[in-house]
mmCIF file of C-alpha atoms in Angstrom:
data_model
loop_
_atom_site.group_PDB
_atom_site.id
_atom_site.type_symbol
_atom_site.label_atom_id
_atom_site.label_comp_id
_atom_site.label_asym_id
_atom_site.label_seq_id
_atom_site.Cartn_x
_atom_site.Cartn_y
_atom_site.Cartn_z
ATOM 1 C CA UNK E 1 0.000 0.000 0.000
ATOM 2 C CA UNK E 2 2.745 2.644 0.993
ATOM 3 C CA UNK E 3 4.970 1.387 -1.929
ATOM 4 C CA UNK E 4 1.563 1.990 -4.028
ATOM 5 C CA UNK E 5 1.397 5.402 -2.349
ATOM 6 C CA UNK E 6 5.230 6.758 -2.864
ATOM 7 C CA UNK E 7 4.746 5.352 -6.885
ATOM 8 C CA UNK E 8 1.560 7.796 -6.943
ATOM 9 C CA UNK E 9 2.988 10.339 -5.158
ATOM 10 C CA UNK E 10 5.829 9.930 -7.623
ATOM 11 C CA UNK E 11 4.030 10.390 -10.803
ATOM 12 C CA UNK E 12 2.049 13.369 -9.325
ATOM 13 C CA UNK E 13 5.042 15.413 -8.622
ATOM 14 C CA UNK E 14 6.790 14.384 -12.347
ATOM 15 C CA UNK E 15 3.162 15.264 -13.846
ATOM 16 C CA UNK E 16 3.573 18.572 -12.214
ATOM 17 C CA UNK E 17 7.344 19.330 -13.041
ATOM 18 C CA UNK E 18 7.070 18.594 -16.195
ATOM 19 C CA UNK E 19 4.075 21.017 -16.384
ATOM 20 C CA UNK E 20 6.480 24.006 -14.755
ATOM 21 C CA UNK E 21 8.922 22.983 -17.071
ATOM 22 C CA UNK E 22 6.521 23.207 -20.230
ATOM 23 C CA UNK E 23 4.970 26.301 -18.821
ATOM 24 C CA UNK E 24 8.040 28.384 -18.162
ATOM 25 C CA UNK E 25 9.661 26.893 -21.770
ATOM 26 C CA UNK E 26 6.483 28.190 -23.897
ATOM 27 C CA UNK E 27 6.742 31.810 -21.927
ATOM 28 C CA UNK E 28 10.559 31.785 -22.658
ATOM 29 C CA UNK E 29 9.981 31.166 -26.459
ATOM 30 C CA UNK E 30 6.618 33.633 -26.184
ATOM 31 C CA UNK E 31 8.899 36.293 -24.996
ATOM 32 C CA UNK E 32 11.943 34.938 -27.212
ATOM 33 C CA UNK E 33 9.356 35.404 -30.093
ATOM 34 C CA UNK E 34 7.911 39.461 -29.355
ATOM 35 C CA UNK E 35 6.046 40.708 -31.021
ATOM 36 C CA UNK E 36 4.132 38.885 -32.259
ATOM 37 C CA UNK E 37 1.072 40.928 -32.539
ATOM 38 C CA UNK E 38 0.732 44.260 -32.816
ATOM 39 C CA UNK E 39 1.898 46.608 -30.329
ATOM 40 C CA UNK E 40 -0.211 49.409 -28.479
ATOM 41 C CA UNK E 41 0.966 53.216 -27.785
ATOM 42 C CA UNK E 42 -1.768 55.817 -25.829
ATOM 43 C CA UNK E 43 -0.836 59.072 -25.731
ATOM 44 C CA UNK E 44 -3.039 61.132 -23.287
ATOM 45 C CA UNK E 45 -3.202 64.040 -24.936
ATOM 46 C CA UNK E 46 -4.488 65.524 -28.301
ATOM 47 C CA UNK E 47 -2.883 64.782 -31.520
ATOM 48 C CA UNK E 48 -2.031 68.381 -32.377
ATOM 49 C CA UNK E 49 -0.433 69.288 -29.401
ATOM 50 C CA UNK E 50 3.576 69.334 -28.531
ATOM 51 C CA UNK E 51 3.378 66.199 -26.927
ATOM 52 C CA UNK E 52 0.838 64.249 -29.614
ATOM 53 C CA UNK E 53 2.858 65.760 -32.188
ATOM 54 C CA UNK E 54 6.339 64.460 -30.672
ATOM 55 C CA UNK E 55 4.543 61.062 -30.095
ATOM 56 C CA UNK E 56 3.593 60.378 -33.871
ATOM 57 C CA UNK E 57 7.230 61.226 -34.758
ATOM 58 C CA UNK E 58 8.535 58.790 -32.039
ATOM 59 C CA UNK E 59 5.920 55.654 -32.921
ATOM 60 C CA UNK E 60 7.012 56.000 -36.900
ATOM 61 C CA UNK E 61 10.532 55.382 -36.368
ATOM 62 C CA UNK E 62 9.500 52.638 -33.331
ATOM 63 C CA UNK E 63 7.582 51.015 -36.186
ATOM 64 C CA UNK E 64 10.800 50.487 -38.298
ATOM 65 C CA UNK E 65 12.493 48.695 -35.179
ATOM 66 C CA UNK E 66 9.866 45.725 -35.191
ATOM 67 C CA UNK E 67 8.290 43.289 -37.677
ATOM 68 C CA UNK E 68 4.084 44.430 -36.313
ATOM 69 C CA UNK E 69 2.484 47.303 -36.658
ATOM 70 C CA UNK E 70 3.418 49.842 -34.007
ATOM 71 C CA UNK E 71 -0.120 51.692 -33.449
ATOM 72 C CA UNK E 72 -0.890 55.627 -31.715
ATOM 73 C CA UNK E 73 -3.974 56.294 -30.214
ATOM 74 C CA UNK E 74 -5.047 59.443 -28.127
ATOM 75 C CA UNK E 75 -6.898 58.913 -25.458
ATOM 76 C CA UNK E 76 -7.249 62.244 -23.828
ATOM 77 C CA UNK E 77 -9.309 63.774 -20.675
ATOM 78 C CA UNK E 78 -8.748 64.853 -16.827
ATOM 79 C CA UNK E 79 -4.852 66.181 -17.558
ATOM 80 C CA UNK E 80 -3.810 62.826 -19.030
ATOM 81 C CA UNK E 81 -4.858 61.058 -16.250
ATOM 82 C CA UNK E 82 -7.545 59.127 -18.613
ATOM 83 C CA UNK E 83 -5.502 57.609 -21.064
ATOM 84 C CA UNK E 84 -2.463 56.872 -18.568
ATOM 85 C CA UNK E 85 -5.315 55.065 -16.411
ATOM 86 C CA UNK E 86 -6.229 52.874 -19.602
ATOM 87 C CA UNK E 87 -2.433 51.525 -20.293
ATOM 88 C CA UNK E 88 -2.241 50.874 -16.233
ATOM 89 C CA UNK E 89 -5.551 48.845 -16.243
ATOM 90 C CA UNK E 90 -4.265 47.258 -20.132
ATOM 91 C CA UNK E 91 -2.736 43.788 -19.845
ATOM 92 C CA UNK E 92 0.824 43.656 -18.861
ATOM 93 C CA UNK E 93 1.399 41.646 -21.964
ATOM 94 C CA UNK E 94 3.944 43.905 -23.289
ATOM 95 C CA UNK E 95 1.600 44.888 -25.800
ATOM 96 C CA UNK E 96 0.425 48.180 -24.391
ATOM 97 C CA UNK E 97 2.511 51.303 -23.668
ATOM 98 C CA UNK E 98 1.855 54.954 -22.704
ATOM 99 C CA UNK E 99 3.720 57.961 -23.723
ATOM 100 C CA UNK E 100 4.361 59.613 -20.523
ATOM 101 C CA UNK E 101 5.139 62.788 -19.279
ATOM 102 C CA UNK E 102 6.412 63.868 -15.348
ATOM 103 C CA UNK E 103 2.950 66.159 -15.006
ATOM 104 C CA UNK E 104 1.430 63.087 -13.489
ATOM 105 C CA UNK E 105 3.195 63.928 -10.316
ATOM 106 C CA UNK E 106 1.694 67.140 -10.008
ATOM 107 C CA UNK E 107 -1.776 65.879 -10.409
ATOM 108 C CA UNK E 108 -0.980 63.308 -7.829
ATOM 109 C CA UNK E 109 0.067 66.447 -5.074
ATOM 110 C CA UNK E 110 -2.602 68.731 -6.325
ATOM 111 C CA UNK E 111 -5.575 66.622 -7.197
ATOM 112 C CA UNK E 112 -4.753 62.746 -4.956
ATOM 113 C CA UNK E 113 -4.467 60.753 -8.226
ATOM 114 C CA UNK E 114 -4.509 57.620 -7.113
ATOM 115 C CA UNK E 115 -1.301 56.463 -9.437
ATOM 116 C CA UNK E 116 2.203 57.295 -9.841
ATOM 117 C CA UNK E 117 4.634 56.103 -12.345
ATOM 118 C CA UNK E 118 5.707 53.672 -9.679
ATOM 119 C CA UNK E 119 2.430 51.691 -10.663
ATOM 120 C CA UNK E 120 4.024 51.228 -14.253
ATOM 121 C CA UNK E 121 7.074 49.720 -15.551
ATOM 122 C CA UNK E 122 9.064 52.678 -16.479
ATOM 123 C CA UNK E 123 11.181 51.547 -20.063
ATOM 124 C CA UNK E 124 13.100 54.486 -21.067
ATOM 125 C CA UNK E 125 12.772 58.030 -22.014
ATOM 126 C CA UNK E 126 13.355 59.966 -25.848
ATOM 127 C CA UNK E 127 12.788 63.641 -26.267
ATOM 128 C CA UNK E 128 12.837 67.031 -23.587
ATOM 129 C CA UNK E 129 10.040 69.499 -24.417
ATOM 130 C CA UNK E 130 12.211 73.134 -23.428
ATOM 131 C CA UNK E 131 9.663 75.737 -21.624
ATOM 132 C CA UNK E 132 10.038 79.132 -23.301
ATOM 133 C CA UNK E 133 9.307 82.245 -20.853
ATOM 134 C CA UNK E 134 7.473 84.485 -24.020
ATOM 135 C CA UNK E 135 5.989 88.124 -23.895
ATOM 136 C CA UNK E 136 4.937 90.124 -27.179
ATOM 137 C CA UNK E 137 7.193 91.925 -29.115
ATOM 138 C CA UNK E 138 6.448 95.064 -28.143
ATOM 139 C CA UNK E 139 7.083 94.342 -24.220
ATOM 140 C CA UNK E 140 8.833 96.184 -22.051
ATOM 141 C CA UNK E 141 10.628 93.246 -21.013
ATOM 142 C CA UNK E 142 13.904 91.805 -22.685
ATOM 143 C CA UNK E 143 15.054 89.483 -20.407
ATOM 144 C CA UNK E 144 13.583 87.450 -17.347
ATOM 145 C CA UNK E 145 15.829 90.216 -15.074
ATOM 146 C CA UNK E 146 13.844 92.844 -15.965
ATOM 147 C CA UNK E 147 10.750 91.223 -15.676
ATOM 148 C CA UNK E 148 11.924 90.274 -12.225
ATOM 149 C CA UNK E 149 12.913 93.569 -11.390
ATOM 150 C CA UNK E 150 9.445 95.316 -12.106
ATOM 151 C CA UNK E 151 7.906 92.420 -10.290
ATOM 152 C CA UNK E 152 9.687 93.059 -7.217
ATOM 153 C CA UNK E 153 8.913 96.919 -7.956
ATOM 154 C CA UNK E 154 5.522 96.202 -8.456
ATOM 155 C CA UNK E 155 3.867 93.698 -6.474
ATOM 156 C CA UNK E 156 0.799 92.060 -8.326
ATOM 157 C CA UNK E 157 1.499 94.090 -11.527
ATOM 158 C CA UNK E 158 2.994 91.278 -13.788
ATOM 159 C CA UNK E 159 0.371 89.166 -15.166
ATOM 160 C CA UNK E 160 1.893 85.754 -15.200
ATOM 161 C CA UNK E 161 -0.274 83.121 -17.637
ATOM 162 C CA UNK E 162 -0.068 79.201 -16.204
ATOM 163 C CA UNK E 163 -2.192 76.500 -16.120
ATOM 164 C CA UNK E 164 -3.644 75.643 -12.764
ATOM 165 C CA UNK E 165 -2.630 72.211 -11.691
ATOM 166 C CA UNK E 166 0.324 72.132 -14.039
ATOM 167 C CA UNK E 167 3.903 71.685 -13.446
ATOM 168 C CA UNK E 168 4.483 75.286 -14.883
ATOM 169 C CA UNK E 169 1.514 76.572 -12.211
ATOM 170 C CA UNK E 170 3.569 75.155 -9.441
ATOM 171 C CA UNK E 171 6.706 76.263 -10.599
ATOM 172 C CA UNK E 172 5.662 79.816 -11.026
ATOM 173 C CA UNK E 173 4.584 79.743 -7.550
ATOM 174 C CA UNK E 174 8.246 78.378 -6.938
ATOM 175 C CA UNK E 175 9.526 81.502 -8.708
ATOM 176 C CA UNK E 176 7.457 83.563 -6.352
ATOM 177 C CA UNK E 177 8.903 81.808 -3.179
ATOM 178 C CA UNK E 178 12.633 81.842 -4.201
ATOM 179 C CA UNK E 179 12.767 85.166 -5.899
ATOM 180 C CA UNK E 180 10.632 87.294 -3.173
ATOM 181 C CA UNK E 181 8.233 88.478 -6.042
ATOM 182 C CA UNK E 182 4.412 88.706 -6.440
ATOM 183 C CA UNK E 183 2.486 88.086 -9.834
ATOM 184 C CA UNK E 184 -0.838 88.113 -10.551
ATOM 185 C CA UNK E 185 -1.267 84.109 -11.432
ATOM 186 C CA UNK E 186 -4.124 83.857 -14.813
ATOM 187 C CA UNK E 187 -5.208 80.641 -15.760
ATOM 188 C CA UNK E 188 -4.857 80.042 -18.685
ATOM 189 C CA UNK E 189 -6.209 77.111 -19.673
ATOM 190 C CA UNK E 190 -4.981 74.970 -22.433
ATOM 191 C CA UNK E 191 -2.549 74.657 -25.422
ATOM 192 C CA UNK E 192 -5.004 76.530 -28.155
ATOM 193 C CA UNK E 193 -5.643 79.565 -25.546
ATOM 194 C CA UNK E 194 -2.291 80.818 -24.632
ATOM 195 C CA UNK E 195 -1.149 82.773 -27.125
ATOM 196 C CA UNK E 196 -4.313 84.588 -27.722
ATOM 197 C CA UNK E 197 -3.852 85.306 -24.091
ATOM 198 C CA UNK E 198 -0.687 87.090 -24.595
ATOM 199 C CA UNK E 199 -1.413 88.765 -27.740
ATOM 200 C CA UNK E 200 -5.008 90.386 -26.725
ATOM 201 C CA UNK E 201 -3.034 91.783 -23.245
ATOM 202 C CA UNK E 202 -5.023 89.369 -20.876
ATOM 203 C CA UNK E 203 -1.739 87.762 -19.581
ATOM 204 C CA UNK E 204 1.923 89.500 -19.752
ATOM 205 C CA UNK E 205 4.407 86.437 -20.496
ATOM 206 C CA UNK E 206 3.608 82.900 -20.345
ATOM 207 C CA UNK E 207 5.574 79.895 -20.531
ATOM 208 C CA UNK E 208 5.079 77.113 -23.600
ATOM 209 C CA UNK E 209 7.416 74.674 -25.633
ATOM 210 C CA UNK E 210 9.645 75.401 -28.390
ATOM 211 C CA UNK E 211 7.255 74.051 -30.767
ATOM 212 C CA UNK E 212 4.635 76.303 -29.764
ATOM 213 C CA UNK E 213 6.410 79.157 -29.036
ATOM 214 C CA UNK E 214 9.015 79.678 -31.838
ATOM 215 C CA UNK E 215 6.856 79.504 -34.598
ATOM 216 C CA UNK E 216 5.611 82.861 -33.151
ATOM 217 C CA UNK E 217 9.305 83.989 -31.744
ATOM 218 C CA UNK E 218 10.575 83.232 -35.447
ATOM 219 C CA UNK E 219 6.708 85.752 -36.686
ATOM 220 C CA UNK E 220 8.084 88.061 -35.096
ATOM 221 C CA UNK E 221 5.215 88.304 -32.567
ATOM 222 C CA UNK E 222 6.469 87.395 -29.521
ATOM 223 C CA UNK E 223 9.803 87.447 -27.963
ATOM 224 C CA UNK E 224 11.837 84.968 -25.837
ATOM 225 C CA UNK E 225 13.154 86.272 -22.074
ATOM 226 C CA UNK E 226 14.672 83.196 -20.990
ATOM 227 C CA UNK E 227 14.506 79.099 -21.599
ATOM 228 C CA UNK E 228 13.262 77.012 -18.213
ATOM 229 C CA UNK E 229 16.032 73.911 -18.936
ATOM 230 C CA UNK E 230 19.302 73.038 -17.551
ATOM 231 C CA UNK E 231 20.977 74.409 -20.215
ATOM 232 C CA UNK E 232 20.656 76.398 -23.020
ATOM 233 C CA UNK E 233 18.288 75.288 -25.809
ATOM 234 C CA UNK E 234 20.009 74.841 -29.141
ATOM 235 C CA UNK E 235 17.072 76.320 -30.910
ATOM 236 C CA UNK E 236 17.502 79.761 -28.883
ATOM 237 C CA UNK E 237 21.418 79.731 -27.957
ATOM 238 C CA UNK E 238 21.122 83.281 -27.394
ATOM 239 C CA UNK E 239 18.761 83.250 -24.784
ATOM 240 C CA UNK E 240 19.714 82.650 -21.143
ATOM 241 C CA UNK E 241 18.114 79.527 -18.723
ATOM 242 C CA UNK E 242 16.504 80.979 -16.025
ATOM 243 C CA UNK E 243 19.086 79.905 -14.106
ATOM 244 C CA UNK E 244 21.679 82.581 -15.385
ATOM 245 C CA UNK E 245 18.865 85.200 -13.637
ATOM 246 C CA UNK E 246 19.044 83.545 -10.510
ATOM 247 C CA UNK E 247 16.086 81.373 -10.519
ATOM 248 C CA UNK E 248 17.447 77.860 -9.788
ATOM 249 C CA UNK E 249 14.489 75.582 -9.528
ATOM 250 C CA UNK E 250 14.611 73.202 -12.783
ATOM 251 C CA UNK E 251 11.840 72.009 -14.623
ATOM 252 C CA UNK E 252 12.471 69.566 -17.565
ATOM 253 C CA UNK E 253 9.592 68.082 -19.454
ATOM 254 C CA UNK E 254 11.016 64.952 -19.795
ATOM 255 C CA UNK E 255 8.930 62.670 -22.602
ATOM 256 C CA UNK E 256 9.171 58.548 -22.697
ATOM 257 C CA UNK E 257 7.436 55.686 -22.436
ATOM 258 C CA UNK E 258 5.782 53.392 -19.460
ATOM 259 C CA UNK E 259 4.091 49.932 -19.766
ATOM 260 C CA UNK E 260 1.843 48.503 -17.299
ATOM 261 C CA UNK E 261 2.926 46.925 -14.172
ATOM 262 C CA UNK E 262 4.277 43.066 -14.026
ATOM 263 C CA UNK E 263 5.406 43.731 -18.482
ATOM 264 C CA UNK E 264 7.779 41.085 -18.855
ATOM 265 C CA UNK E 265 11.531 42.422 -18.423
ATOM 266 C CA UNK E 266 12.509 40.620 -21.598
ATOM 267 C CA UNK E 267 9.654 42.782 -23.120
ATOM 268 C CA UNK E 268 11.336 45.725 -21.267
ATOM 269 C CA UNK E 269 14.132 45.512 -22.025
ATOM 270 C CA UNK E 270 13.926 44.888 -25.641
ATOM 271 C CA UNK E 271 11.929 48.630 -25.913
ATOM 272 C CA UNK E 272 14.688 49.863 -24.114
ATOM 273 C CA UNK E 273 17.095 48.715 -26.989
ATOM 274 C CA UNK E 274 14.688 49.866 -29.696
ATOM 275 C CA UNK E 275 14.110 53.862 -27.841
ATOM 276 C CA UNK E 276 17.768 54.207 -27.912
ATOM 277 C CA UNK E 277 18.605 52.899 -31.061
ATOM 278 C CA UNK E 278 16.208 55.718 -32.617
ATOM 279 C CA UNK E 279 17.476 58.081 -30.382
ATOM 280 C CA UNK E 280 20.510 57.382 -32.223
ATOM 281 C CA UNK E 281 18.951 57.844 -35.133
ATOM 282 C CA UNK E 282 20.187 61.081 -37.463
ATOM 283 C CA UNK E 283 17.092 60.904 -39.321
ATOM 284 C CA UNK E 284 15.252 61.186 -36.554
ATOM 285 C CA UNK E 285 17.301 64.057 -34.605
ATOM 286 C CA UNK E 286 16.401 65.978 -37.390
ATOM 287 C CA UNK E 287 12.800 65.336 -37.454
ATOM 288 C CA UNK E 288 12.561 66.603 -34.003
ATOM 289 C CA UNK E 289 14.711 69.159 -34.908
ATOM 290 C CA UNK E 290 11.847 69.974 -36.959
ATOM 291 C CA UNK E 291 9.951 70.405 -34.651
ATOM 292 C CA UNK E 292 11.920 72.153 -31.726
ATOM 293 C CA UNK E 293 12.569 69.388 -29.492
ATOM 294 C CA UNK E 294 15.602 68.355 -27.933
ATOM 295 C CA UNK E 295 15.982 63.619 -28.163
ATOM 296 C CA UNK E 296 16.544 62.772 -24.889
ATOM 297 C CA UNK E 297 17.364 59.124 -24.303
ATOM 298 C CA UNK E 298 17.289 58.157 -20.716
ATOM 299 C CA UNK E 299 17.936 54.449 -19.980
ATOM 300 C CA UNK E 300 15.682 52.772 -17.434
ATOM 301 C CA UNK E 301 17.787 53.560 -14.440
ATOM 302 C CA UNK E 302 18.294 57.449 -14.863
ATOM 303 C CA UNK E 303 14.402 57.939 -15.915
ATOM 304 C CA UNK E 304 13.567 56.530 -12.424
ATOM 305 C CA UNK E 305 15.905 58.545 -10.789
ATOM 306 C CA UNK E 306 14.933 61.519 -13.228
ATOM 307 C CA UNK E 307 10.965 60.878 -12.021
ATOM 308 C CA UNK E 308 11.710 60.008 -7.959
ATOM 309 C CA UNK E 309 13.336 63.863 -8.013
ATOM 310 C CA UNK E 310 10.473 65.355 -9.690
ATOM 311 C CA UNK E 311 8.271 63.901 -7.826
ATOM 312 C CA UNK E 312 10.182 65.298 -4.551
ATOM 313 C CA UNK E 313 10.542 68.810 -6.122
ATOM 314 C CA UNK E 314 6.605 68.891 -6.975
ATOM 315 C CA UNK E 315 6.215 67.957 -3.278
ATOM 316 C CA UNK E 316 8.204 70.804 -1.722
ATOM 317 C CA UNK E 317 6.988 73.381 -4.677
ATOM 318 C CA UNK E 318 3.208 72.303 -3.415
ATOM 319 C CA UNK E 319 4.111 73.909 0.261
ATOM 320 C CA UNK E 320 3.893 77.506 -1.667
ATOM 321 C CA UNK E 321 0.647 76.526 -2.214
ATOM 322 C CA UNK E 322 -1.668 78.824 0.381
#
């Protein structure tokens, strides 16, 4: 009977080896094999905009890297928050990705979103959207300085566009803090009301992207008084940073790509490969170039590290917050 047993026993714990075995060997070769179906990019935002437009670019040249069809969709609403929400709920198949930006942070201080990028695999970043401090042409103001200066002159005087809840809300309220001035904060709203804004006199100098702002710098409308980067942007090398005034809070609006959580690291790590390779690309360095923004290639280590300080500067720029 106990000899009967053991034999059963036996076979039962074969049976199920041999079922590990089989299991983990056809999710080896699955992952050996990606893609093999086609692979899913969200963008939360519209089409049109900087970061829609940036995210076309990107997907073309990611659909040269594999043998499916790399696919865009915008699924836009609440900030972003809707369409990142839709790639973390998305199976982590490594089929679905979102193209992220670091404003999810923000909404998660300002507004308890109930996410972070720490609920998603982060893969790798590819592009830097430069913020462009812009008046109109006929402005008193050529440089961020003398902006500054009247500021301090004149408390409440400078009307200062920004978007409420946005990175560049919180970080004018920064500028207030560390530079002892006072604006008069307008919302603005979003990316098709901003320069209407400025030009009808509503709002004194606002801050935007390259690609929205130059095509208006190079119309001779508006002006540029300084670039909000780390260092000067090599589509206005004769402007100063902000940080040449004085001003040394950073913001860089870093663009890459997240997958939901538990995406195989074979998966990962093969996107990885493919986001650097194009941002080797020349060709495509010069269609961003195109388009005023600056490739950006972050492995997966230093966009984690590049997200955890964001994160800790949104939390201490939130305390100027009354």
């Amino acid at each position: 009977m106990k000899k009967n047993l053991c034999l059963a026993f036996c076979v039962l714990l074969c049976s199920a080896l041999v079922f590990a075995s089989g299991v983990s060997e056809n999710k080896g070769r699955a992952e050996a094999d990606y893609p093999v179906n086609a692979i899913q990019f969200i963008v939360p935002f519209p089409l049109g905009g900087s970061t829609g437009t940036i995210a076309q670019s990107f997907v073309r040249f990611l659909d040269k890297e594999y043998s499916v069809d790399v696919v865009l969709n915008s699924v836009t609403g609440s900030g972003g928050s809707v369409g990142a929400r839709q790639v973390l709920n998305s199976k982590a198949d490594g089929y679905n990705f979102l193209i992220a930006v670091p404003g999810f942070a923000v909404q998660r201080v300002l507004q308890n979103l109930d996410f972070t990028f720490r609920d998603f695999e982060v893969v790798a970043a590819f592009a830097s959207s430069e913020q462009v401090l812009v008046v109109k042409k006929d402005s008193p103001y050529n440089s961020f300085s003398e902006l500054i200066a009247d500021a301090k002159a004149n408390p409440g005087k400078v009307k200062f566009g920004a978007p409420m809840g946005t990175s560049l809300f919180m970080g004018v309220l920064a500028m207030q803090q560390e530079l002892g001035v006072k604006f008069s904060i307008i919302d603005i709203g979003g990316v098709s009301v901003k320069a209407p804004e400025l030009m009808s006199g509503r709002v004194d100098a606002y801050f935007d992207s390259t690609a929205k702002t130059i095509p208006y710098i190079n119309s001779n409308e508006f002006k540029a008084i300084g670039v909000w980067g780390p260092e000067r942007s090599a589509f206005l090398p004769d402007v100063q940073i902000l940080k040449e005034s004085g001003f040394n809070t950073l913001l860089e609006e870093v663009i890459g790509v997240w997958a939901p959580k538990g995406t195989p690291q074979a998966v990962i790590d093969s996107m990885n490969s493919a986001v650097k390779k194009i941002c080797e690309d020349a060709a495509f360095k010069e269609e961003m170039k195109k388009i005023y923004t600056k490739v950006s290639y972050k492995n997966t280590a230093d966009y984690k590290s590049f997200l955890e300080n964001y994160e800790a500067d949104v939390r201490k720029n939130a305390a100027f917050i009354k």
